[in-house]
C-alpha positions as semicolon CSV with decimal commas, in nm:
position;residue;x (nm);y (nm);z (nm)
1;X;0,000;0,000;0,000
2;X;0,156;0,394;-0,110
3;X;-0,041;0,639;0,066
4;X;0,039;0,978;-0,097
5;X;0,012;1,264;0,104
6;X;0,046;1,653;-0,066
7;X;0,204;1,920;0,156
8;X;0,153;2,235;-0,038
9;X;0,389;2,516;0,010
10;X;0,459;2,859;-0,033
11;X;0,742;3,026;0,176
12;X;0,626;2,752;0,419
13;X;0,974;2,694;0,644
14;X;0,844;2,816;1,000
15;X;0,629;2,523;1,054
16;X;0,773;2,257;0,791
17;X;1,000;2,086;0,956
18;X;0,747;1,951;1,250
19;X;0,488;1,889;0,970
20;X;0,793;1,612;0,778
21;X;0,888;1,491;1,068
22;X;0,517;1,445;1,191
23;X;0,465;1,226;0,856
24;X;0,827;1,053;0,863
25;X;0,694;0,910;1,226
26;X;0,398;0,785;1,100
27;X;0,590;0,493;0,853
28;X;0,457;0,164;0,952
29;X;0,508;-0,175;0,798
30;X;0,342;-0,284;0,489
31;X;0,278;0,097;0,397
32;X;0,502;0,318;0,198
33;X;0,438;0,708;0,254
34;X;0,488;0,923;-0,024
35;X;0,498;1,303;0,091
36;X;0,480;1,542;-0,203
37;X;0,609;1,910;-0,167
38;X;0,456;2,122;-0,407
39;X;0,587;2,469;-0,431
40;X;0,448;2,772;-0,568
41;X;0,780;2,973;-0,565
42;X;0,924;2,983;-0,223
43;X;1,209;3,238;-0,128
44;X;1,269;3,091;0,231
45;X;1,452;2,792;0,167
46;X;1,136;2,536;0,156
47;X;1,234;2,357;-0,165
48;X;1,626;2,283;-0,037
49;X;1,499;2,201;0,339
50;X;1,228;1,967;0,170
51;X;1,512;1,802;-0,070
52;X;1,717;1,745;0,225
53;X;1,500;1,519;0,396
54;X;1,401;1,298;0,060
55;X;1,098;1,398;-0,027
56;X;0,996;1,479;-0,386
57;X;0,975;1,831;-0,461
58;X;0,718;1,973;-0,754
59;X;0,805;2,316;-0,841
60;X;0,642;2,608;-1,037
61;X;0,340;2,857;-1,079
62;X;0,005;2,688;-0,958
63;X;-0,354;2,874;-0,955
64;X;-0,384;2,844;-0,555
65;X;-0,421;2,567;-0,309
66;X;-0,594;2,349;-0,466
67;X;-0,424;2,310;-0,813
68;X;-0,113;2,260;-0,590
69;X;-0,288;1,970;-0,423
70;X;-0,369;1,864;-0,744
71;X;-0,083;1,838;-0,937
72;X;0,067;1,661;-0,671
73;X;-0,230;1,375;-0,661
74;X;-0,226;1,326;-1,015
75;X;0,189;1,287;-1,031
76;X;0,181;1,046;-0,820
77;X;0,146;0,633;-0,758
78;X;-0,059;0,599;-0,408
79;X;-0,337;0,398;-0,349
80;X;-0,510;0,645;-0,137
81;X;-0,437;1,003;-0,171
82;X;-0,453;1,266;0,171
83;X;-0,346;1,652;0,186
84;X;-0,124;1,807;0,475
85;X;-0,115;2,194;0,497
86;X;0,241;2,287;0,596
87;X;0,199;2,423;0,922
88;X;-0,015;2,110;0,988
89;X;0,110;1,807;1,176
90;X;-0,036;1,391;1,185
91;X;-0,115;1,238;1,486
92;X;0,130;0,959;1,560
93;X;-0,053;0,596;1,425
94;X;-0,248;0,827;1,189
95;X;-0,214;0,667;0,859
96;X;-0,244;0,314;0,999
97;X;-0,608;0,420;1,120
98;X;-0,674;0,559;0,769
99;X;-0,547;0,223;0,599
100;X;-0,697;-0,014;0,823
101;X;-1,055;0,179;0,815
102;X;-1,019;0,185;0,454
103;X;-0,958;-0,179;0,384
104;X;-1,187;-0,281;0,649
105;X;-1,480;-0,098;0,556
106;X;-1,455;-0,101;0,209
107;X;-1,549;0,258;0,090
108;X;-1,353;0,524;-0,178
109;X;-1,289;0,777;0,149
110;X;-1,198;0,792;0,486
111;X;-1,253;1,115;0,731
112;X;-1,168;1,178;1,055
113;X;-1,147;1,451;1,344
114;X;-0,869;1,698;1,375
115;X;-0,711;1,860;1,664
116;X;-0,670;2,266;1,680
117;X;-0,370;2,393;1,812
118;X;-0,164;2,701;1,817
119;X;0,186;2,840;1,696
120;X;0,306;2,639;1,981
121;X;0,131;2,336;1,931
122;X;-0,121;2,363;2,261
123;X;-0,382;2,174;2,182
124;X;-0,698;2,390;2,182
125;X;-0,971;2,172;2,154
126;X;-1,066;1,871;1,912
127;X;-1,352;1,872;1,632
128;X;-1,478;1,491;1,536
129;X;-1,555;1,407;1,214
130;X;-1,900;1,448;1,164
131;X;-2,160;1,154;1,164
132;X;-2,171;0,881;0,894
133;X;-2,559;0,960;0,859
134;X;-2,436;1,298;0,745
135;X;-2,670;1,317;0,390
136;X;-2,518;1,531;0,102
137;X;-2,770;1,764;0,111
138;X;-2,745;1,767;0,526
139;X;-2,380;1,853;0,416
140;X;-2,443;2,153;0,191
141;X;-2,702;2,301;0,414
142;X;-2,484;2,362;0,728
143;X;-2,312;2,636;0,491
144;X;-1,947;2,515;0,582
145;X;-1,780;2,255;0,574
146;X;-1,721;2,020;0,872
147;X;-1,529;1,773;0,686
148;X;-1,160;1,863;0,751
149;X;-0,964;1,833;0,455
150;X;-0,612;1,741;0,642
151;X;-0,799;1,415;0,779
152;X;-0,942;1,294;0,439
153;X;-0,843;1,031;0,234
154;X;-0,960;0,948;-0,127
155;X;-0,857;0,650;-0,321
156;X;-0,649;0,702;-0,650
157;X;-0,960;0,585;-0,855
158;X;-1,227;0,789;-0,689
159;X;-0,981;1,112;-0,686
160;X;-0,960;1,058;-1,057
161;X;-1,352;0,966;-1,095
162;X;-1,443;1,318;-0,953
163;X;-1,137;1,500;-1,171
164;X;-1,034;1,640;-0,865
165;X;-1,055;1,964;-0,687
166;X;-1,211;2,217;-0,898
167;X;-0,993;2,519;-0,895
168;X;-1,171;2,760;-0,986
169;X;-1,263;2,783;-0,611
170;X;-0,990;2,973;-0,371
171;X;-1,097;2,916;-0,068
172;X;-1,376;2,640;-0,075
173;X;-1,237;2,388;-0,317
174;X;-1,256;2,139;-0,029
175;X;-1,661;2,202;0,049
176;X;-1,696;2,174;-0,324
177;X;-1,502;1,813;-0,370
178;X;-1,638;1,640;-0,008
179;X;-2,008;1,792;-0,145
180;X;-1,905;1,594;-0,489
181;X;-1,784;1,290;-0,333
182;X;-2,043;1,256;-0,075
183;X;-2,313;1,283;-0,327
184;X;-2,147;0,978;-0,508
185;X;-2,051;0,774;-0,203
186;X;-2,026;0,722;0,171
187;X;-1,727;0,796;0,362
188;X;-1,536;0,542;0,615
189;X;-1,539;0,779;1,011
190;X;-1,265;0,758;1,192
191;X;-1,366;0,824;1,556
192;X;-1,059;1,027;1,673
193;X;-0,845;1,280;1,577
194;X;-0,578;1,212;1,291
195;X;-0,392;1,506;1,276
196;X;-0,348;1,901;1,391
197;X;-0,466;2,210;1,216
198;X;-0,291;2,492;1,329
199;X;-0,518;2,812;1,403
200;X;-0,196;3,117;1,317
201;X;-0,458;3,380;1,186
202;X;-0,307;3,347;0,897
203;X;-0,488;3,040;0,784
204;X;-0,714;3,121;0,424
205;X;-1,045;3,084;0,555
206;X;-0,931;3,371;0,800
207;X;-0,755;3,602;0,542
208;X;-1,003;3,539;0,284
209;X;-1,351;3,546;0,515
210;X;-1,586;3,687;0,265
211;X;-1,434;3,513;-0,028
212;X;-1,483;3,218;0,185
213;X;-1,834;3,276;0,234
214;X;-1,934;3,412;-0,092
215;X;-1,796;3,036;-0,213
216;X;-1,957;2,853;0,059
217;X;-2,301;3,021;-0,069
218;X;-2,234;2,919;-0,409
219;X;-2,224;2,478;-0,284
220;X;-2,514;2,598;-0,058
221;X;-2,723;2,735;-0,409
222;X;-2,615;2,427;-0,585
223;X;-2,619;2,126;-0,369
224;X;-2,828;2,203;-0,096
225;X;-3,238;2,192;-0,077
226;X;-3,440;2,472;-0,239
227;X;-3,689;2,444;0,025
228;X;-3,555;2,703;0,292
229;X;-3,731;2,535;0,547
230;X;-3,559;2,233;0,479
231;X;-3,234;2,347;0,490
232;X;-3,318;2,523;0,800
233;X;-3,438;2,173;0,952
234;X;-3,118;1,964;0,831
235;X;-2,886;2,240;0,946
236;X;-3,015;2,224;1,280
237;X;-3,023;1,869;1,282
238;X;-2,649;1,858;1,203
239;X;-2,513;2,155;1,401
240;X;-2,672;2,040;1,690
241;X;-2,471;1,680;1,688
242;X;-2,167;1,895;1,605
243;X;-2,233;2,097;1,889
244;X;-2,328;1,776;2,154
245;X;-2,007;1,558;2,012
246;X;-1,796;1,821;2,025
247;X;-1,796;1,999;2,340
248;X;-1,493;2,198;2,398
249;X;-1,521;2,347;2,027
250;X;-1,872;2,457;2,150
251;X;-1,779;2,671;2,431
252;X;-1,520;2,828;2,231
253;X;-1,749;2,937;1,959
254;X;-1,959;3,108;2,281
255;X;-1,696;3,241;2,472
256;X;-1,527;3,394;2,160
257;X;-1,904;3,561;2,069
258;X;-1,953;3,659;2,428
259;X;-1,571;3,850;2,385
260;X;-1,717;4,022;2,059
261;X;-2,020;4,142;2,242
262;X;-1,843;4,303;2,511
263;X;-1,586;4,430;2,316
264;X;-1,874;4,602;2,085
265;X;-2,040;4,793;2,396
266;X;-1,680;4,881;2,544
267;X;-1,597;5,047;2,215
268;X;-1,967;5,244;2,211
269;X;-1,887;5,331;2,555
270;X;-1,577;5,492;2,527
């Protein structure tokens, strides 16, 4: 089995070297790892640090993100295909959960939960992948997307079936593909965190909000229910579970709207 995981990159040295050596740790018998570096141009010394340690380097202009990821899925041999941003990290024993829930369950794509952490890798708080009863058009109607990229695994010949991540989307290109996929077929759940998404402000959901969200709108037009009432009834449905299963993540979404609100009548105040 070659599991083929992208790391794209763009002047992407602070965190780097924890997210190879986060992937190097996760070799296990029986599996080969292929970890793709593909650059967009890097000035910082990414390309010659990623050389260094072995890994295959694909170099050159891409159209954002997800053409990187792309590229590097198509030039490739694995069996299963996963994506790793480069300040992102795998939980150790990470790809032998995504192997052995593929090959025992049988389906094109495996998902699991994620870890948030910070610059410093503290741990702040864990999102689960969301249920396996998740319907497409459940999926679409939340309006994001709760299916975390960095803890998804495709299959070469379902990657290839659904062409890939459309790239004419900046932002939302993974919404767009798990919407795709989902409506096709049903994902394997992994119950437990695979790997870490770091949260440095800097991340392109952040920077690019209302791109973002103008892109999310676009799946939710397409994919999602006409009736408004039933997208109001799924999405509840579904963020509610999200919001029972995953706790900690809950009470940060409060606490940071409570902050907002006071901050708001502070700065009316004075």
């Amino acid at each position: 089995m070659i599991v083929t995981i992208v790391t794209p990159t763009l002047n992407g040295m602070e965190f780097l070297a924890r997210c190879i050596d986060s992937v190097k740790r996760n070799q296990t018998p029986g599996v080969q790892i292929d970890h793709v570096i593909v650059d967009g141009g890097s000035t910082d010394g990414t390309v010659a640090y990623a050389e260094s340690q072995g890994l295959r380097v694909l170099t050159g202009k891409d159209k954002g993100i997800f053409d990187a990821i792309n590229k590097g899925s198509f030039n490739s041999e694995g069996q299963l295909l996963g994506f790793l941003g480069a300040d992102d990290t795998m939980l150790e024993g990470a790809v032998a959960a995504i192997v052995s829930a593929y090959r025992r369950s049988g389906r094109r794509w495996v998902v699991g939960g994620i870890r948030w952490t910070n610059e410093n890798d503290q741990s702040l708080g864990e999102l689960a992948a969301p249920p396996s009863w998740m319907s497409p058009k459940m999926h679409a109607s939340l309006g994001w997307n709760p299916i975390m990229h960095m803890s998804t695994y495709f299959s070469r010949s379902f990657y290839e079936e659904l062409g890939g991540f459309n790239i004419t989307f900046k932002d939302s290109g993974d919404y767009d593909m798990f919407a795709r996929a989902l409506s096709r077929a049903p994902y394997a759940r992994i119950d437990k965190p695979l790997t870490c998404f770091r949260r440095t402000g800097k991340n392109n959901s952040v920077v690019n909000r209302a791109r973002s969200m103008d892109e999310n709108r676009l799946i939710l037009e397409e994919r999602g229910p006409k009736s408004a009432s039933t997208r109001f009834f799924l999405r509840t449905v579904l963020k509610s579970w999200l919001n029972i299963r995953n706790p900690h993540w809950t009470f940060g979404k409060l606490s940071g709207k409570l902050q907002r609100k006071l901050h708001l009548r502070e700065s009316a105040y004075f």
